[in-house]
Tab-separated table of C-alpha atoms in Angstrom:
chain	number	residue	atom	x	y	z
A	1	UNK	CA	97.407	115.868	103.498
A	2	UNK	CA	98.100	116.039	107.647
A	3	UNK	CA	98.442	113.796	109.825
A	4	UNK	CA	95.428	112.135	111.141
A	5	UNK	CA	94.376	113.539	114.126
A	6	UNK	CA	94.792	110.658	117.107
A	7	UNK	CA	91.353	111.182	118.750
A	8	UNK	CA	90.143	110.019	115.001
A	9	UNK	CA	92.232	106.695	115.246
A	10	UNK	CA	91.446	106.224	119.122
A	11	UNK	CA	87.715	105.673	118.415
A	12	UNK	CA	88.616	102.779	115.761
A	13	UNK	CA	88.437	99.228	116.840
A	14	UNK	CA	92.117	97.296	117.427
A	15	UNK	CA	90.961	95.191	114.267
A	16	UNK	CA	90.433	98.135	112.244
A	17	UNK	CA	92.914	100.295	112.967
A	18	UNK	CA	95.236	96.385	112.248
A	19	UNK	CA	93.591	96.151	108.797
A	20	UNK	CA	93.679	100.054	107.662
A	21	UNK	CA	98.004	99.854	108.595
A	22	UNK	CA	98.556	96.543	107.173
A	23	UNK	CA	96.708	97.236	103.873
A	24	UNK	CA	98.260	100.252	103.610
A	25	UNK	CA	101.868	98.832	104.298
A	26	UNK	CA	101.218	95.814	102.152
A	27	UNK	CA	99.742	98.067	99.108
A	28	UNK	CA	103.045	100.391	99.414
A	29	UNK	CA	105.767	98.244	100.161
A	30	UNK	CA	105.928	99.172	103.791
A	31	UNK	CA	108.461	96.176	104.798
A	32	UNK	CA	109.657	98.685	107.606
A	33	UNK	CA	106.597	98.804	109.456
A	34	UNK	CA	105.929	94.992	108.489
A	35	UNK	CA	108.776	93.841	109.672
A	36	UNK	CA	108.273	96.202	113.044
A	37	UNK	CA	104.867	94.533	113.719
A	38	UNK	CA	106.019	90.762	113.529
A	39	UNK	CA	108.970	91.768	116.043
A	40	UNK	CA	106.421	93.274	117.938
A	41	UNK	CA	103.737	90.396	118.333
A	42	UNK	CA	105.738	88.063	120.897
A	43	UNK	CA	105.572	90.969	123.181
A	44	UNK	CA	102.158	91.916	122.402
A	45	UNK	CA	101.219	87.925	123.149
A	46	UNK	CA	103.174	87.900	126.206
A	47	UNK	CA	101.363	90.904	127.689
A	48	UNK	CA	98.457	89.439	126.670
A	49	UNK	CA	99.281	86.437	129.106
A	50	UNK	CA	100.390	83.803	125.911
A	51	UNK	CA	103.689	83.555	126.858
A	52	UNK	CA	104.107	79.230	125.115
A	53	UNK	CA	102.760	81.489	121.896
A	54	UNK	CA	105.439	83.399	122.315
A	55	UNK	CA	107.762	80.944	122.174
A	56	UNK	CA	106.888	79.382	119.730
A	57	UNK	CA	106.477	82.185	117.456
A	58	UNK	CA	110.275	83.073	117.759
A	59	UNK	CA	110.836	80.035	116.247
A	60	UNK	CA	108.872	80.019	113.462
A	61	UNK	CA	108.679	82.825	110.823
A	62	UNK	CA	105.748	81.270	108.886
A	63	UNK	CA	103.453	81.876	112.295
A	64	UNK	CA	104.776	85.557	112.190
A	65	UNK	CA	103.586	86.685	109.364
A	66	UNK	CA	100.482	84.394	109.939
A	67	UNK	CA	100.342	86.419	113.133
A	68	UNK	CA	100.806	89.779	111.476
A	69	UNK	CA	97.961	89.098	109.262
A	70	UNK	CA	95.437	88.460	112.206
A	71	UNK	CA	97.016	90.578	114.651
A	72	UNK	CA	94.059	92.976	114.688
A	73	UNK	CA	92.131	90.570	117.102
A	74	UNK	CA	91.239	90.198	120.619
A	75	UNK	CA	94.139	91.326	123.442
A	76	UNK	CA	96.774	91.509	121.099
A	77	UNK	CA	95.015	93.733	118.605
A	78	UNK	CA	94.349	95.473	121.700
A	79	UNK	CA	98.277	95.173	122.874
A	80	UNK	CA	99.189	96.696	119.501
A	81	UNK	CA	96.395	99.494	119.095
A	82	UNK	CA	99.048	102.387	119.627
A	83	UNK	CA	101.585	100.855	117.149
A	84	UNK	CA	98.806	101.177	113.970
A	85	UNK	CA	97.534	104.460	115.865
A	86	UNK	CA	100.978	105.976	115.366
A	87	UNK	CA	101.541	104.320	111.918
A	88	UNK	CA	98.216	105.081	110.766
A	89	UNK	CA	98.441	108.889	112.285
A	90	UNK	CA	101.600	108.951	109.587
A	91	UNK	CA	99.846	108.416	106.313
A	92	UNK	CA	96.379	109.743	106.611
A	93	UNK	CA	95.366	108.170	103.030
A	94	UNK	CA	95.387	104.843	104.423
């Protein structure tokens, strides 16, 4: 298979384009692009205008991965649509 073609991906949702790359990394293993996503949420918050999130976040691992699992939402799901665009545009069977 190709790679997905980005106009596909643009016209998903932040939330689903979040839940097709996060199932797929969680069903394969993916702690690469995992791990990329939880360093990427205190940015994504702080663009988003959340900086005491942010803060707080980079203390705590547990509300990182709580984070990553609900990062599909609102502004950051927004904030992070061309991270799972590019991810997703990578393995088309996701």
């Amino acid at each position: 298979m190709g790679l997905l073609e980005t106009d596909e991906l643009e016209g998903l949702s932040a939330q689903q384009l979040h839940d097709r790359a996060v199932h797929y990394a969680v069903h394969h293993g993916d702690l690469g692009f995992l791990w990329e996503l939880l360093t990427l949420i205190p940015a994504a918050q702080a663009s988003s205008g959340n900086e005491e999130q942010t803060t707080n976040d980079l203390s705590r691992v547990s509300a990182l991965l709580s984070d990553a699992m609900a990062s599909g939402h609102g502004e950051l799901g927004e904030a992070l649509r061309p991270f799972y665009i590019e991810y997703l545009s990578k393995h088309p069977e996701a």
